Amino acid sequence: MKKIILTAALGALLCTSMSSCMGKFALTRNLYAWNEQVSNKFVNEIVFVAFWILPVYEVCGLADLLVLNSIEFWSGDNPMTASTKTIDTEHGRYLVKCDGKGYDVTLESTGETYRLDFCQETQTWSLQFEGNEYPLMTYIDSDHVSVPLSDGIWQTVELSERGVLAYKAAAPDMRAGL
């Protein structure tokens, strides 16, 4: 047992200091996030202490340190941050994969794929399709976004029910194509 602990500690030290494979610790962060939303602060504290006593946090941290962060370092993707959802609509079934940076949306019947990306620098969501990029929305502040109209002019929209209704009235032909 002592040899296993020493080997794990040495591996962790080498991983974090020599190869710079510091990852997101996504599994541990997800567990913390889940605990924060369980109930009130007293129940959260009881769950927190119980998870330390039962070594849930220790096991998650070790799994992140030795396995998941190493996968993230070598592949560029953390298995805990990628997820695929299936959405059934009247137009068919869509597969939506989130990679933590944006979304790949695939129409299952045709294989047609779209990419939705968020550019942190410009605060803009854009659609990538067939090699072209189309900006969809740019955040102005916490209460307003700028969105395109069908004639190419950009309109500022308040992030409220009233603002969304005003945008729908200004861009009726854009909704028909969606």
PDB file of C-alpha atoms in Angstrom:
ATOM      1  CA  MET A   1       0.000   0.000   0.000  1.00  0.00           C
ATOM      2  CA  LYS A   2       2.844   2.338   0.876  1.00  0.00           C
ATOM      3  CA  LYS A   3       4.399   1.734  -2.573  1.00  0.00           C
ATOM      4  CA  ILE A   4       1.109   2.565  -4.343  1.00  0.00           C
ATOM      5  CA  ILE A   5       0.714   5.836  -2.414  1.00  0.00           C
ATOM      6  CA  LEU A   6       4.342   6.787  -3.104  1.00  0.00           C
ATOM      7  CA  THR A   7       3.948   5.980  -6.817  1.00  0.00           C
ATOM      8  CA  ALA A   8       0.720   8.004  -7.065  1.00  0.00           C
ATOM      9  CA  ALA A   9       2.299  10.956  -5.262  1.00  0.00           C
ATOM     10  CA  LEU A  10       5.373  10.819  -7.506  1.00  0.00           C
ATOM     11  CA  GLY A  11       3.171  10.591 -10.622  1.00  0.00           C
ATOM     12  CA  ALA A  12       1.099  13.555  -9.472  1.00  0.00           C
ATOM     13  CA  LEU A  13       4.233  15.577  -8.771  1.00  0.00           C
ATOM     14  CA  LEU A  14       5.724  14.757 -12.179  1.00  0.00           C
ATOM     15  CA  CYS A  15       2.453  15.452 -13.945  1.00  0.00           C
ATOM     16  CA  THR A  16       1.867  18.860 -12.398  1.00  0.00           C
ATOM     17  CA  SER A  17       5.453  20.111 -12.283  1.00  0.00           C
ATOM     18  CA  MET A  18       7.238  18.696 -15.317  1.00  0.00           C
ATOM     19  CA  SER A  19       4.666  18.269 -18.075  1.00  0.00           C
ATOM     20  CA  SER A  20       2.383  21.183 -17.157  1.00  0.00           C
ATOM     21  CA  CYS A  21      -0.742  19.033 -17.345  1.00  0.00           C
ATOM     22  CA  MET A  22      -2.706  21.241 -15.015  1.00  0.00           C
ATOM     23  CA  GLY A  23      -6.293  20.652 -16.017  1.00  0.00           C
ATOM     24  CA  LYS A  24      -9.712  22.009 -15.158  1.00  0.00           C
ATOM     25  CA  PHE A  25     -10.414  19.441 -12.410  1.00  0.00           C
ATOM     26  CA  ALA A  26     -13.878  19.225 -14.000  1.00  0.00           C
ATOM     27  CA  LEU A  27     -15.078  16.179 -12.037  1.00  0.00           C
ATOM     28  CA  THR A  28     -14.232  17.778  -8.688  1.00  0.00           C
ATOM     29  CA  ARG A  29     -15.707  21.130  -9.730  1.00  0.00           C
ATOM     30  CA  ASN A  30     -18.917  19.400 -10.892  1.00  0.00           C
ATOM     31  CA  LEU A  31     -19.174  17.665  -7.519  1.00  0.00           C
ATOM     32  CA  TYR A  32     -18.690  20.976  -5.669  1.00  0.00           C
ATOM     33  CA  ALA A  33     -21.286  22.658  -7.918  1.00  0.00           C
ATOM     34  CA  TRP A  34     -23.768  19.854  -7.244  1.00  0.00           C
ATOM     35  CA  ASN A  35     -23.206  20.165  -3.483  1.00  0.00           C
ATOM     36  CA  GLU A  36     -23.787  23.945  -3.596  1.00  0.00           C
ATOM     37  CA  GLN A  37     -27.276  23.483  -5.064  1.00  0.00           C
ATOM     38  CA  VAL A  38     -28.418  20.578  -2.838  1.00  0.00           C
ATOM     39  CA  SER A  39     -30.298  22.678  -0.287  1.00  0.00           C
ATOM     40  CA  ASN A  40     -29.620  25.388   2.276  1.00  0.00           C
ATOM     41  CA  LYS A  41     -26.162  26.159   3.660  1.00  0.00           C
ATOM     42  CA  PHE A  42     -26.537  23.784   6.637  1.00  0.00           C
ATOM     43  CA  VAL A  43     -27.403  20.761   4.490  1.00  0.00           C
ATOM     44  CA  ASN A  44     -24.609  21.709   2.072  1.00  0.00           C
ATOM     45  CA  GLU A  45     -22.127  21.732   4.955  1.00  0.00           C
ATOM     46  CA  ILE A  46     -23.316  18.317   6.198  1.00  0.00           C
ATOM     47  CA  VAL A  47     -22.946  16.859   2.686  1.00  0.00           C
ATOM     48  CA  PHE A  48     -19.524  18.511   2.348  1.00  0.00           C
ATOM     49  CA  VAL A  49     -18.235  17.016   5.611  1.00  0.00           C
ATOM     50  CA  ALA A  50     -19.773  13.610   4.843  1.00  0.00           C
ATOM     51  CA  PHE A  51     -18.077  13.575   1.424  1.00  0.00           C
ATOM     52  CA  TRP A  52     -14.717  14.300   3.060  1.00  0.00           C
ATOM     53  CA  ILE A  53     -15.245  11.534   5.641  1.00  0.00           C
ATOM     54  CA  LEU A  54     -16.371   9.002   2.985  1.00  0.00           C
ATOM     55  CA  PRO A  55     -13.423  10.118   0.714  1.00  0.00           C
ATOM     56  CA  VAL A  56     -15.704  11.151  -2.174  1.00  0.00           C
ATOM     57  CA  TYR A  57     -13.788  14.407  -2.725  1.00  0.00           C
ATOM     58  CA  GLU A  58     -10.450  12.639  -2.390  1.00  0.00           C
ATOM     59  CA  VAL A  59     -11.377   9.998  -4.982  1.00  0.00           C
ATOM     60  CA  CYS A  60     -12.721  12.645  -7.399  1.00  0.00           C
ATOM     61  CA  GLY A  61      -9.611  14.779  -6.932  1.00  0.00           C
ATOM     62  CA  LEU A  62      -7.321  11.804  -7.500  1.00  0.00           C
ATOM     63  CA  ALA A  63      -9.289  10.736 -10.598  1.00  0.00           C
ATOM     64  CA  ASP A  64      -8.998  14.281 -11.939  1.00  0.00           C
ATOM     65  CA  LEU A  65      -5.305  14.528 -11.107  1.00  0.00           C
ATOM     66  CA  LEU A  66      -4.141  11.178 -12.430  1.00  0.00           C
ATOM     67  CA  VAL A  67      -6.613  10.358 -15.225  1.00  0.00           C
ATOM     68  CA  LEU A  68      -8.907  13.125 -16.475  1.00  0.00           C
ATOM     69  CA  ASN A  69      -6.376  15.986 -16.428  1.00  0.00           C
ATOM     70  CA  SER A  70      -3.825  13.763 -18.177  1.00  0.00           C
ATOM     71  CA  ILE A  71      -6.381  12.950 -20.890  1.00  0.00           C
ATOM     72  CA  GLU A  72      -7.101  16.673 -21.185  1.00  0.00           C
ATOM     73  CA  PHE A  73      -3.377  17.464 -21.459  1.00  0.00           C
ATOM     74  CA  TRP A  74      -2.676  14.921 -24.206  1.00  0.00           C
ATOM     75  CA  SER A  75      -5.932  15.216 -26.200  1.00  0.00           C
ATOM     76  CA  GLY A  76      -6.927  18.818 -25.516  1.00  0.00           C
ATOM     77  CA  ASP A  77     -10.404  17.766 -24.311  1.00  0.00           C
ATOM     78  CA  ASN A  78     -11.517  16.838 -20.819  1.00  0.00           C
ATOM     79  CA  PRO A  79     -13.989  13.911 -20.901  1.00  0.00           C
ATOM     80  CA  MET A  80     -16.021  15.561 -18.136  1.00  0.00           C
ATOM     81  CA  THR A  81     -16.666  18.770 -20.114  1.00  0.00           C
ATOM     82  CA  ALA A  82     -17.801  17.165 -23.367  1.00  0.00           C
ATOM     83  CA  SER A  83     -21.411  16.052 -23.598  1.00  0.00           C
ATOM     84  CA  THR A  84     -23.893  15.127 -26.315  1.00  0.00           C
ATOM     85  CA  LYS A  85     -27.637  15.669 -26.077  1.00  0.00           C
ATOM     86  CA  THR A  86     -30.383  14.435 -28.391  1.00  0.00           C
ATOM     87  CA  ILE A  87     -33.193  16.815 -29.296  1.00  0.00           C
ATOM     88  CA  ASP A  88     -36.276  15.604 -31.176  1.00  0.00           C
ATOM     89  CA  THR A  89     -38.126  18.239 -33.219  1.00  0.00           C
ATOM     90  CA  GLU A  90     -40.737  18.264 -35.962  1.00  0.00           C
ATOM     91  CA  HIS A  91     -37.833  18.669 -38.435  1.00  0.00           C
ATOM     92  CA  GLY A  92     -35.977  15.586 -37.166  1.00  0.00           C
ATOM     93  CA  ARG A  93     -33.560  14.501 -34.469  1.00  0.00           C
ATOM     94  CA  TYR A  94     -30.595  16.734 -33.689  1.00  0.00           C
ATOM     95  CA  LEU A  95     -27.430  15.727 -31.868  1.00  0.00           C
ATOM     96  CA  VAL A  96     -25.918  18.609 -29.919  1.00  0.00           C
ATOM     97  CA  LYS A  97     -22.371  18.181 -28.642  1.00  0.00           C
ATOM     98  CA  CYS A  98     -20.893  20.711 -26.231  1.00  0.00           C
ATOM     99  CA  ASP A  99     -17.112  20.826 -26.009  1.00  0.00           C
ATOM    100  CA  GLY A 100     -16.908  23.685 -23.495  1.00  0.00           C
ATOM    101  CA  LYS A 101     -16.072  26.184 -26.256  1.00  0.00           C
ATOM    102  CA  GLY A 102     -19.218  25.929 -28.371  1.00  0.00           C
ATOM    103  CA  TYR A 103     -21.744  23.504 -29.848  1.00  0.00           C
ATOM    104  CA  ASP A 104     -21.749  21.131 -32.818  1.00  0.00           C
ATOM    105  CA  VAL A 105     -25.327  20.581 -34.007  1.00  0.00           C
ATOM    106  CA  THR A 106     -25.953  17.660 -36.375  1.00  0.00           C
ATOM    107  CA  LEU A 107     -29.217  16.738 -38.085  1.00  0.00           C
ATOM    108  CA  GLU A 108     -29.144  12.971 -37.611  1.00  0.00           C
ATOM    109  CA  SER A 109     -31.044  12.063 -40.810  1.00  0.00           C
ATOM    110  CA  THR A 110     -28.747  13.979 -43.192  1.00  0.00           C
ATOM    111  CA  GLY A 111     -25.542  14.369 -41.209  1.00  0.00           C
ATOM    112  CA  GLU A 112     -25.646  18.120 -41.887  1.00  0.00           C
ATOM    113  CA  THR A 113     -23.590  19.876 -39.203  1.00  0.00           C
ATOM    114  CA  TYR A 114     -23.566  23.441 -37.886  1.00  0.00           C
ATOM    115  CA  ARG A 115     -21.166  24.929 -35.364  1.00  0.00           C
ATOM    116  CA  LEU A 116     -22.152  27.550 -32.778  1.00  0.00           C
ATOM    117  CA  ASP A 117     -19.160  29.342 -31.268  1.00  0.00           C
ATOM    118  CA  PHE A 118     -18.750  32.056 -28.682  1.00  0.00           C
ATOM    119  CA  CYS A 119     -15.834  34.468 -29.116  1.00  0.00           C
ATOM    120  CA  GLN A 120     -14.844  35.707 -25.679  1.00  0.00           C
ATOM    121  CA  GLU A 121     -12.873  38.622 -27.114  1.00  0.00           C
ATOM    122  CA  THR A 122     -15.779  40.141 -29.074  1.00  0.00           C
ATOM    123  CA  GLN A 123     -18.574  38.668 -26.884  1.00  0.00           C
ATOM    124  CA  THR A 124     -20.228  37.309 -30.052  1.00  0.00           C
ATOM    125  CA  TRP A 125     -22.103  34.084 -30.796  1.00  0.00           C
ATOM    126  CA  SER A 126     -21.661  32.992 -34.405  1.00  0.00           C
ATOM    127  CA  LEU A 127     -22.853  30.170 -36.667  1.00  0.00           C
ATOM    128  CA  GLN A 128     -20.370  28.302 -38.854  1.00  0.00           C
ATOM    129  CA  PHE A 129     -21.838  26.426 -41.798  1.00  0.00           C
ATOM    130  CA  GLU A 130     -20.232  25.185 -45.032  1.00  0.00           C
ATOM    131  CA  GLY A 131     -17.051  27.156 -44.394  1.00  0.00           C
ATOM    132  CA  ASN A 132     -18.820  30.457 -43.742  1.00  0.00           C
ATOM    133  CA  GLU A 133     -19.247  32.261 -40.440  1.00  0.00           C
ATOM    134  CA  TYR A 134     -22.404  34.221 -39.629  1.00  0.00           C
ATOM    135  CA  PRO A 135     -22.513  36.400 -36.493  1.00  0.00           C
ATOM    136  CA  LEU A 136     -25.766  35.885 -34.598  1.00  0.00           C
ATOM    137  CA  MET A 137     -25.581  38.045 -31.487  1.00  0.00           C
ATOM    138  CA  THR A 138     -23.105  40.295 -29.692  1.00  0.00           C
ATOM    139  CA  TYR A 139     -23.413  41.130 -25.996  1.00  0.00           C
ATOM    140  CA  ILE A 140     -23.298  44.881 -25.375  1.00  0.00           C
ATOM    141  CA  ASP A 141     -23.769  44.730 -21.600  1.00  0.00           C
ATOM    142  CA  SER A 142     -25.634  42.527 -19.130  1.00  0.00           C
ATOM    143  CA  ASP A 143     -29.023  43.867 -20.311  1.00  0.00           C
ATOM    144  CA  HIS A 144     -28.556  44.353 -24.084  1.00  0.00           C
ATOM    145  CA  VAL A 145     -27.400  42.479 -27.180  1.00  0.00           C
ATOM    146  CA  SER A 146     -26.931  43.508 -30.785  1.00  0.00           C
ATOM    147  CA  VAL A 147     -28.623  41.236 -33.347  1.00  0.00           C
ATOM    148  CA  PRO A 148     -28.844  41.331 -37.141  1.00  0.00           C
ATOM    149  CA  LEU A 149     -31.982  42.094 -39.116  1.00  0.00           C
ATOM    150  CA  SER A 150     -32.627  40.552 -42.527  1.00  0.00           C
ATOM    151  CA  ASP A 151     -31.347  43.687 -44.321  1.00  0.00           C
ATOM    152  CA  GLY A 152     -27.945  43.407 -42.608  1.00  0.00           C
ATOM    153  CA  ILE A 153     -28.529  46.265 -40.160  1.00  0.00           C
ATOM    154  CA  TRP A 154     -27.810  45.451 -36.519  1.00  0.00           C
ATOM    155  CA  GLN A 155     -30.386  46.294 -33.857  1.00  0.00           C
ATOM    156  CA  THR A 156     -29.858  46.656 -30.115  1.00  0.00           C
ATOM    157  CA  VAL A 157     -32.288  44.471 -28.182  1.00  0.00           C
ATOM    158  CA  GLU A 158     -33.059  44.645 -24.490  1.00  0.00           C
ATOM    159  CA  LEU A 159     -32.807  41.251 -22.782  1.00  0.00           C
ATOM    160  CA  SER A 160     -36.383  41.197 -21.570  1.00  0.00           C
ATOM    161  CA  GLU A 161     -39.713  39.900 -22.803  1.00  0.00           C
ATOM    162  CA  ARG A 162     -40.495  43.334 -24.232  1.00  0.00           C
ATOM    163  CA  GLY A 163     -37.143  43.469 -26.068  1.00  0.00           C
ATOM    164  CA  VAL A 164     -37.540  39.984 -27.564  1.00  0.00           C
ATOM    165  CA  LEU A 165     -41.080  40.800 -28.749  1.00  0.00           C
ATOM    166  CA  ALA A 166     -39.803  44.007 -30.391  1.00  0.00           C
ATOM    167  CA  TYR A 167     -37.070  42.020 -32.184  1.00  0.00           C
ATOM    168  CA  LYS A 168     -39.572  39.401 -33.390  1.00  0.00           C
ATOM    169  CA  ALA A 169     -41.763  42.177 -34.801  1.00  0.00           C
ATOM    170  CA  ALA A 170     -38.780  43.768 -36.574  1.00  0.00           C
ATOM    171  CA  ALA A 171     -37.515  40.534 -38.106  1.00  0.00           C
ATOM    172  CA  PRO A 172     -40.520  38.371 -39.064  1.00  0.00           C
ATOM    173  CA  ASP A 173     -38.938  36.971 -42.224  1.00  0.00           C
ATOM    174  CA  MET A 174     -35.895  35.734 -40.297  1.00  0.00           C
ATOM    175  CA  ARG A 175     -38.066  33.600 -38.019  1.00  0.00           C
ATOM    176  CA  ALA A 176     -39.715  31.865 -40.974  1.00  0.00           C
ATOM    177  CA  GLY A 177     -36.398  30.314 -42.001  1.00  0.00           C
ATOM    178  CA  LEU A 178     -35.648  28.872 -38.582  1.00  0.00           C
TER     179      LEU A 178
END
